[in-house]
């Protein structure tokens, strides 16, 4: 799946003071059609979306892997967040963070969640280039071969849990190479089609996180029980 076409993600940019530090918060435009939901089951946090949403989630993670600006956060929140389609309970906002770049503290995350939904005007926009993501998912075998060569702790990183619930948000916080690997795994999962088995980044010390690909968008309540 995928191609080498240069896809540009146009993101709104806001600077927000959180727990004494100023963070750059990037969010997708409200016209974005993909929808996401979160739920918890058996102490596991599930991120739910359809095929298109899973690919977008992977693309955002890839873009953050190449982020160089400290204290930068990708936020997925209303109107892109839909209720849990199986239980109708409210979903949590989703944050994606590159952990080497001064990530937000739990207090900063809690402060951001208290600001949501963001209603103030965007202070500008940025375009995130993700052509490398398209090349990676167009030749997944080559990508993984390169990752195994370049990452001495590949097996450990691949099986580590990087998803946690913090301050009312579902937070994916990982170093650059793990964000790349996670992005491709999520996109590869989406490539198996709706209702594919979950992929779990997991070890025994931290919160379990899974992505589940649904047959339809979580926002389409008519398609779910």
Tab-separated table of C-alpha atoms in Angstrom:
chain	number	residue	atom	x	y	z
A	1	UNK	CA	0.000	0.000	0.000
A	2	UNK	CA	1.065	3.623	-0.342
A	3	UNK	CA	3.229	5.516	-2.805
A	4	UNK	CA	6.087	7.967	-2.814
A	5	UNK	CA	3.706	10.903	-3.318
A	6	UNK	CA	4.605	13.817	-1.074
A	7	UNK	CA	1.607	14.194	1.220
A	8	UNK	CA	1.508	17.459	3.152
A	9	UNK	CA	-0.293	17.633	6.475
A	10	UNK	CA	-1.501	21.156	7.095
A	11	UNK	CA	-1.684	21.696	10.849
A	12	UNK	CA	-2.922	24.560	12.976
A	13	UNK	CA	-0.280	25.931	15.353
A	14	UNK	CA	-0.861	27.408	18.799
A	15	UNK	CA	1.579	28.396	21.535
A	16	UNK	CA	0.204	27.557	24.971
A	17	UNK	CA	1.696	28.038	28.435
A	18	UNK	CA	1.511	24.720	30.307
A	19	UNK	CA	2.943	24.107	33.773
A	20	UNK	CA	5.390	26.976	33.443
A	21	UNK	CA	6.648	26.155	29.942
A	22	UNK	CA	5.458	27.287	26.543
A	23	UNK	CA	4.511	24.450	24.194
A	24	UNK	CA	3.744	24.429	20.488
A	25	UNK	CA	0.513	22.496	19.977
A	26	UNK	CA	-0.181	21.246	16.448
A	27	UNK	CA	-3.679	20.115	15.547
A	28	UNK	CA	-5.399	18.973	12.386
A	29	UNK	CA	-7.865	21.245	10.662
A	30	UNK	CA	-11.496	20.817	11.769
A	31	UNK	CA	-12.376	19.897	8.169
A	32	UNK	CA	-10.339	16.682	8.486
A	33	UNK	CA	-12.762	13.819	7.830
A	34	UNK	CA	-11.044	11.049	9.807
A	35	UNK	CA	-12.395	10.254	13.266
A	36	UNK	CA	-10.869	8.557	16.306
A	37	UNK	CA	-12.191	7.116	19.534
A	38	UNK	CA	-10.561	5.720	22.648
A	39	UNK	CA	-11.731	3.148	25.131
A	40	UNK	CA	-10.344	0.936	27.887
A	41	UNK	CA	-10.808	-2.795	28.192
A	42	UNK	CA	-8.927	-5.220	30.462
A	43	UNK	CA	-6.491	-2.475	31.489
A	44	UNK	CA	-5.689	-1.837	27.840
A	45	UNK	CA	-6.166	1.511	26.145
A	46	UNK	CA	-7.592	1.130	22.632
A	47	UNK	CA	-7.368	3.750	19.898
A	48	UNK	CA	-10.164	3.097	17.396
A	49	UNK	CA	-10.442	4.338	13.827
A	50	UNK	CA	-11.118	3.128	10.300
A	51	UNK	CA	-8.475	2.366	7.663
A	52	UNK	CA	-8.025	6.013	6.670
A	53	UNK	CA	-7.792	7.120	10.283
A	54	UNK	CA	-5.182	4.489	11.138
A	55	UNK	CA	-3.041	5.612	8.214
A	56	UNK	CA	-3.397	9.229	9.343
A	57	UNK	CA	-2.380	8.244	12.871
A	58	UNK	CA	0.706	6.588	11.441
A	59	UNK	CA	1.497	9.609	9.306
A	60	UNK	CA	1.288	11.943	12.296
A	61	UNK	CA	3.604	9.679	14.273
A	62	UNK	CA	6.078	9.642	11.389
A	63	UNK	CA	5.999	13.436	11.158
A	64	UNK	CA	6.707	13.717	14.882
A	65	UNK	CA	9.668	11.352	14.520
A	66	UNK	CA	11.349	14.072	12.470
A	67	UNK	CA	10.233	16.997	14.610
A	68	UNK	CA	13.190	19.038	15.877
A	69	UNK	CA	11.472	21.800	17.836
A	70	UNK	CA	11.468	21.145	21.605
A	71	UNK	CA	8.167	21.143	23.511
A	72	UNK	CA	6.044	20.336	20.468
A	73	UNK	CA	2.872	18.254	20.749
A	74	UNK	CA	0.481	16.843	18.155
A	75	UNK	CA	-3.073	16.967	19.494
A	76	UNK	CA	-6.075	15.000	18.199
A	77	UNK	CA	-9.227	16.345	19.828
A	78	UNK	CA	-12.724	17.548	18.963
A	79	UNK	CA	-14.188	17.491	16.381
A	80	UNK	CA	-11.968	14.569	15.323
A	81	UNK	CA	-12.668	12.632	18.536
A	82	UNK	CA	-15.900	10.612	18.592
A	83	UNK	CA	-17.537	8.683	21.447
A	84	UNK	CA	-16.593	5.037	21.939
A	85	UNK	CA	-18.761	3.396	19.242
A	86	UNK	CA	-19.364	0.277	21.345
A	87	UNK	CA	-20.252	1.868	24.668
A	88	UNK	CA	-21.024	5.496	23.727
A	89	UNK	CA	-18.751	6.722	26.521
A	90	UNK	CA	-16.706	9.896	25.910
A	91	UNK	CA	-13.313	9.430	24.297
A	92	UNK	CA	-10.087	11.033	25.463
A	93	UNK	CA	-7.923	13.394	23.402
A	94	UNK	CA	-4.814	11.810	21.857
A	95	UNK	CA	-1.325	13.328	22.094
A	96	UNK	CA	1.756	12.352	20.079
A	97	UNK	CA	5.122	13.454	21.457
A	98	UNK	CA	8.766	12.903	20.526
A	99	UNK	CA	10.170	12.057	23.927
A	100	UNK	CA	13.711	13.373	23.328
A	101	UNK	CA	12.464	16.935	22.827
A	102	UNK	CA	11.466	18.165	26.288
A	103	UNK	CA	8.132	16.317	26.469
A	104	UNK	CA	5.285	17.681	28.605
A	105	UNK	CA	5.119	16.730	32.256
A	106	UNK	CA	1.961	15.057	33.599
A	107	UNK	CA	0.989	18.455	35.035
A	108	UNK	CA	1.438	20.080	31.612
A	109	UNK	CA	-0.704	17.400	29.973
A	110	UNK	CA	-3.399	17.883	32.609
A	111	UNK	CA	-3.257	21.636	31.999
A	112	UNK	CA	-3.635	21.138	28.241
A	113	UNK	CA	-6.615	18.822	28.701
A	114	UNK	CA	-8.233	21.465	30.918
A	115	UNK	CA	-7.985	23.900	27.969
A	116	UNK	CA	-9.813	21.561	25.577
A	117	UNK	CA	-11.450	21.941	23.223
A	118	UNK	CA	-9.228	24.703	21.863
A	119	UNK	CA	-11.468	27.545	20.766
A	120	UNK	CA	-8.980	30.376	20.305
A	121	UNK	CA	-7.801	31.211	16.812
A	122	UNK	CA	-4.804	29.423	15.387
A	123	UNK	CA	-1.615	31.498	15.441
A	124	UNK	CA	-0.581	30.124	12.063
A	125	UNK	CA	-0.155	26.866	10.234
A	126	UNK	CA	2.618	24.449	9.415
A	127	UNK	CA	2.912	21.819	6.701
A	128	UNK	CA	4.434	18.521	7.728
A	129	UNK	CA	6.127	16.644	4.890
A	130	UNK	CA	5.796	12.863	5.118
A	131	UNK	CA	7.033	11.484	1.779
A	132	UNK	CA	9.349	9.160	3.712
A	133	UNK	CA	6.311	7.556	5.331
A	134	UNK	CA	4.816	6.771	1.942
A	135	UNK	CA	8.090	5.263	0.768
A	136	UNK	CA	8.283	3.168	3.929
A	137	UNK	CA	4.804	1.694	3.620
A	138	UNK	CA	5.307	1.134	-0.108
A	139	UNK	CA	8.221	-1.210	0.707
A	140	UNK	CA	7.656	-2.419	4.258
A	141	UNK	CA	10.181	-5.270	4.044
A	142	UNK	CA	12.956	-2.877	3.096
A	143	UNK	CA	11.979	-0.514	5.915
A	144	UNK	CA	12.126	-3.241	8.574
A	145	UNK	CA	15.409	-4.602	7.248
A	146	UNK	CA	16.927	-1.137	7.571
A	147	UNK	CA	15.476	-0.640	11.067
A	148	UNK	CA	16.953	-3.936	12.277
A	149	UNK	CA	20.323	-2.857	10.948
A	150	UNK	CA	20.273	0.661	12.391
A	151	UNK	CA	18.613	-0.008	15.765
A	152	UNK	CA	20.718	-2.295	18.000
A	153	UNK	CA	17.840	-2.593	20.486
A	154	UNK	CA	15.260	-3.204	17.749
A	155	UNK	CA	13.474	-6.131	19.421
A	156	UNK	CA	13.282	-4.333	22.757
A	157	UNK	CA	11.948	-1.147	21.211
A	158	UNK	CA	9.431	-2.967	19.046
A	159	UNK	CA	7.921	-4.676	22.090
A	160	UNK	CA	7.959	-1.676	24.419
A	161	UNK	CA	4.793	0.041	25.537
A	162	UNK	CA	4.755	3.667	24.567
A	163	UNK	CA	1.047	4.397	25.105
A	164	UNK	CA	-0.176	5.633	28.484
A	165	UNK	CA	-3.136	7.472	29.947
A	166	UNK	CA	-1.859	10.690	31.517
A	167	UNK	CA	-3.868	13.607	32.864
A	168	UNK	CA	-7.039	12.704	30.979
A	169	UNK	CA	-5.333	12.101	27.611
A	170	UNK	CA	-4.075	9.046	25.741
A	171	UNK	CA	-0.413	9.837	25.174
A	172	UNK	CA	1.975	8.264	22.702
A	173	UNK	CA	5.445	9.422	23.779
A	174	UNK	CA	8.467	7.723	22.232
A	175	UNK	CA	11.892	8.472	20.743
A	176	UNK	CA	12.257	9.184	17.050
A	177	UNK	CA	13.088	5.679	15.811
A	178	UNK	CA	10.222	4.159	17.800
A	179	UNK	CA	7.768	6.708	16.383
A	180	UNK	CA	8.899	5.648	12.887
A	181	UNK	CA	8.456	1.975	13.697
A	182	UNK	CA	5.098	2.573	15.352
A	183	UNK	CA	3.912	4.598	12.340
A	184	UNK	CA	4.712	1.829	9.894
A	185	UNK	CA	3.202	-0.877	12.110
A	186	UNK	CA	-0.055	1.057	12.396
A	187	UNK	CA	-0.179	1.712	8.627
A	188	UNK	CA	0.625	-1.945	7.933
A	189	UNK	CA	-2.203	-2.951	10.266
A	190	UNK	CA	-4.555	-0.676	8.316
A	191	UNK	CA	-3.372	-2.344	5.105
A	192	UNK	CA	-4.919	-5.612	6.290
A	193	UNK	CA	-8.323	-3.930	6.115
A	194	UNK	CA	-11.160	-3.327	8.567
A	195	UNK	CA	-11.451	-5.504	11.647
A	196	UNK	CA	-7.796	-6.509	11.400
A	197	UNK	CA	-6.318	-7.928	14.605
A	198	UNK	CA	-5.022	-5.299	17.003
A	199	UNK	CA	-1.354	-4.487	17.084
A	200	UNK	CA	-0.099	-4.078	20.638
A	201	UNK	CA	3.093	-2.219	21.539
A	202	UNK	CA	3.572	-3.821	24.934
A	203	UNK	CA	5.946	-4.882	27.678
A	204	UNK	CA	5.242	-5.660	31.332
A	205	UNK	CA	6.064	-2.356	32.989
A	206	UNK	CA	3.879	0.281	31.379
A	207	UNK	CA	0.390	0.896	30.106
A	208	UNK	CA	-0.802	-1.320	27.269
A	209	UNK	CA	-1.886	0.433	24.085
A	210	UNK	CA	-3.591	-1.000	21.027
A	211	UNK	CA	-4.868	0.314	17.732
A	212	UNK	CA	-7.995	-1.324	16.351
A	213	UNK	CA	-9.086	-0.795	12.743
A	214	UNK	CA	-12.861	-0.706	12.349
A	215	UNK	CA	-14.973	-1.260	9.252
A	216	UNK	CA	-16.257	2.303	9.470
A	217	UNK	CA	-15.393	5.572	11.165
A	218	UNK	CA	-16.062	5.764	14.927
A	219	UNK	CA	-18.062	8.884	14.101
A	220	UNK	CA	-20.599	6.852	12.122
A	221	UNK	CA	-22.764	5.663	15.002
A	222	UNK	CA	-25.153	3.876	12.612
A	223	UNK	CA	-22.410	1.383	11.706
A	224	UNK	CA	-21.791	0.201	15.285
A	225	UNK	CA	-23.944	-1.416	17.942
